[in-house]
Coordinates of C-alpha atoms in Angstrom, one line a residue:
M1 CA 45.4 4.2 30.0
Y2 CA 41.8 3.4 29.4
D3 CA 40.1 1.8 26.4
E4 CA 37.0 3.6 25.2
I5 CA 33.8 1.6 24.9
S6 CA 31.0 2.9 22.7
Y7 CA 27.4 1.8 23.0
I8 CA 24.6 2.2 20.5
I9 CA 21.3 2.3 22.3
N10 CA 18.2 1.6 20.3
S11 CA 14.8 2.4 21.7
P12 CA 12.1 -0.3 21.4
I13 CA 9.9 0.2 18.3
E14 CA 6.3 0.8 19.2
L15 CA 4.0 0.8 16.2
S16 CA 0.6 2.2 17.1
S17 CA -1.2 1.7 13.8
I18 CA -1.0 1.9 10.0
Q19 CA -3.1 4.1 7.7
L20 CA -4.0 2.8 4.2
A21 CA -4.6 5.3 1.3
G22 CA -4.7 8.3 3.6
G23 CA -7.4 6.8 5.8
E24 CA -9.9 6.1 3.0
T25 CA -12.3 3.2 3.5
T26 CA -12.4 2.6 -0.2
H27 CA -9.7 3.1 -2.8
S28 CA -9.8 2.9 -6.6
G29 CA -6.6 1.2 -7.9
L30 CA -4.4 -1.6 -6.7
T31 CA -1.5 0.4 -5.3
I32 CA -2.0 2.3 -2.1
P33 CA 0.3 4.5 0.1
V34 CA 0.9 3.0 3.6
T35 CA 1.5 5.4 6.6
F36 CA 2.9 4.2 9.9
S37 CA 2.0 5.7 13.3
I38 CA 5.1 5.1 15.4
S39 CA 4.9 5.8 19.2
S40 CA 8.6 5.4 19.9
G41 CA 11.8 4.2 18.2
S42 CA 13.3 4.7 14.8
P43 CA 12.7 1.9 12.3
T44 CA 15.3 0.6 9.9
H45 CA 13.0 -2.0 8.2
Y46 CA 9.4 -2.8 7.7
K47 CA 7.3 -5.7 6.4
L48 CA 3.7 -5.9 5.1
S49 CA 1.5 -9.0 4.4
E50 CA -2.1 -9.6 3.5
D51 CA -2.0 -12.7 5.7
L52 CA -1.4 -12.6 9.4
S53 CA 0.2 -16.0 9.3
G54 CA 2.5 -14.8 6.5
I55 CA 3.9 -11.7 8.4
D56 CA 6.7 -13.7 10.0
T57 CA 7.9 -15.0 6.6
A58 CA 7.4 -11.8 4.7
E59 CA 10.6 -10.1 3.5
W60 CA 12.1 -7.2 5.6
L61 CA 12.3 -4.1 3.4
A62 CA 14.5 -1.0 4.0
W63 CA 12.6 1.8 5.6
N64 CA 11.8 4.8 3.4
D65 CA 9.4 7.8 3.6
E66 CA 7.1 6.7 0.7
I67 CA 6.0 3.2 1.4
T68 CA 3.3 1.7 -0.9
Y69 CA 1.6 -1.7 -1.2
T70 CA 0.2 -3.3 -4.4
F71 CA -2.7 -5.7 -4.3
S72 CA -3.2 -8.3 -7.0
T73 CA -7.0 -8.3 -6.9
V74 CA -9.9 -6.0 -5.8
G75 CA -12.1 -6.5 -2.8
E76 CA -11.9 -6.0 1.0
K77 CA -8.3 -6.3 2.0
T78 CA -6.4 -6.3 5.3
I79 CA -2.8 -5.4 5.6
Y80 CA -0.6 -6.6 8.5
A81 CA 2.5 -4.6 9.3
K82 CA 5.6 -4.9 11.5
L83 CA 8.7 -2.7 12.0
K84 CA 12.2 -3.3 13.3
N85 CA 15.5 -1.6 14.1
D86 CA 18.9 -3.1 14.8
T87 CA 17.7 -4.4 18.2
Y88 CA 13.9 -4.6 18.5
E89 CA 10.8 -5.6 16.5
S90 CA 7.4 -4.1 16.9
Q91 CA 4.1 -5.8 17.5
V92 CA 1.9 -6.5 14.5
V93 CA -0.8 -4.0 13.6
S94 CA -3.4 -4.2 10.8
S95 CA -5.8 -2.0 8.8
T96 CA -8.6 -2.9 6.4
I97 CA -9.6 -1.2 3.1
T98 CA -11.9 -2.0 0.2
I99 CA -10.0 -1.9 -3.2
T100 CA -12.0 -1.2 -6.3
Q101 CA -11.1 -1.4 -10.0
Q102 CA -9.7 1.8 -11.3
V103 CA -12.1 3.5 -13.8
T104 CA -10.8 3.6 -17.3
S105 CA -12.7 5.3 -20.1
V106 CA -12.1 5.4 -23.8
I107 CA -14.2 7.5 -26.2
V108 CA -14.1 6.7 -29.9
G109 CA -16.0 8.7 -32.6
F110 CA -16.6 7.9 -36.2
N111 CA -19.2 8.2 -39.0
N112 CA -21.5 5.3 -40.0
E113 CA -22.6 4.5 -43.6
N114 CA -25.4 7.1 -43.3
N115 CA -22.8 9.8 -42.4
E116 CA -24.2 10.0 -38.9
S117 CA -21.8 10.5 -36.1
V118 CA -21.5 7.5 -33.8
L119 CA -19.9 8.0 -30.4
T120 CA -18.8 4.8 -28.6
T121 CA -17.7 5.0 -24.9
V122 CA -16.0 2.1 -23.2
S123 CA -15.9 2.4 -19.4
N124 CA -14.7 -0.6 -17.3
G125 CA -15.6 -3.0 -20.1
D126 CA -19.1 -1.6 -20.7
T127 CA -19.8 -0.2 -24.2
I128 CA -22.3 2.6 -24.9
N129 CA -23.2 3.6 -28.4
Q130 CA -24.9 6.8 -29.4
V131 CA -25.9 8.0 -32.9
K132 CA -25.9 11.8 -33.3

C-alpha cells in the first residue's frame, strides 16, 4: 500500500513591464489603469508604489483583471510594481507618466440689470464672462 503525494508546482513569476493608462505619456485625472506584461507564471498578488524604497513595505493586494492606481497629486509620476504567487516573487519594474488635472467646466447663464444675457464659464478655476 502506497501513500499518494501531491505536489503543486508554481512557475517563477517573470514581470517584463507595466503599462500605465494604456501607454499614454500624459493622463488627465488621478486614477489610471495599470496593465502588467507577464513573461511567465501566474500571479496571485501584486503591489504598487510611487517610491522604489517603499515597494518592499507596500501591501500585497489580491490579483484581479482590472488593476488601477490613484495618485494624490499631479505631475510626473513613476510607479514601481512587483508580483508574486505562492512560491515566487518577481523582480521590480517601473513606468513613468505625467498626470494632469482633470478638466472641469461649469457654464452658468443669467440676465444682468440691463436685461442682457451674461454667460459665465468656469474651467479649472478660470472664470470667463461674456455679455450677449
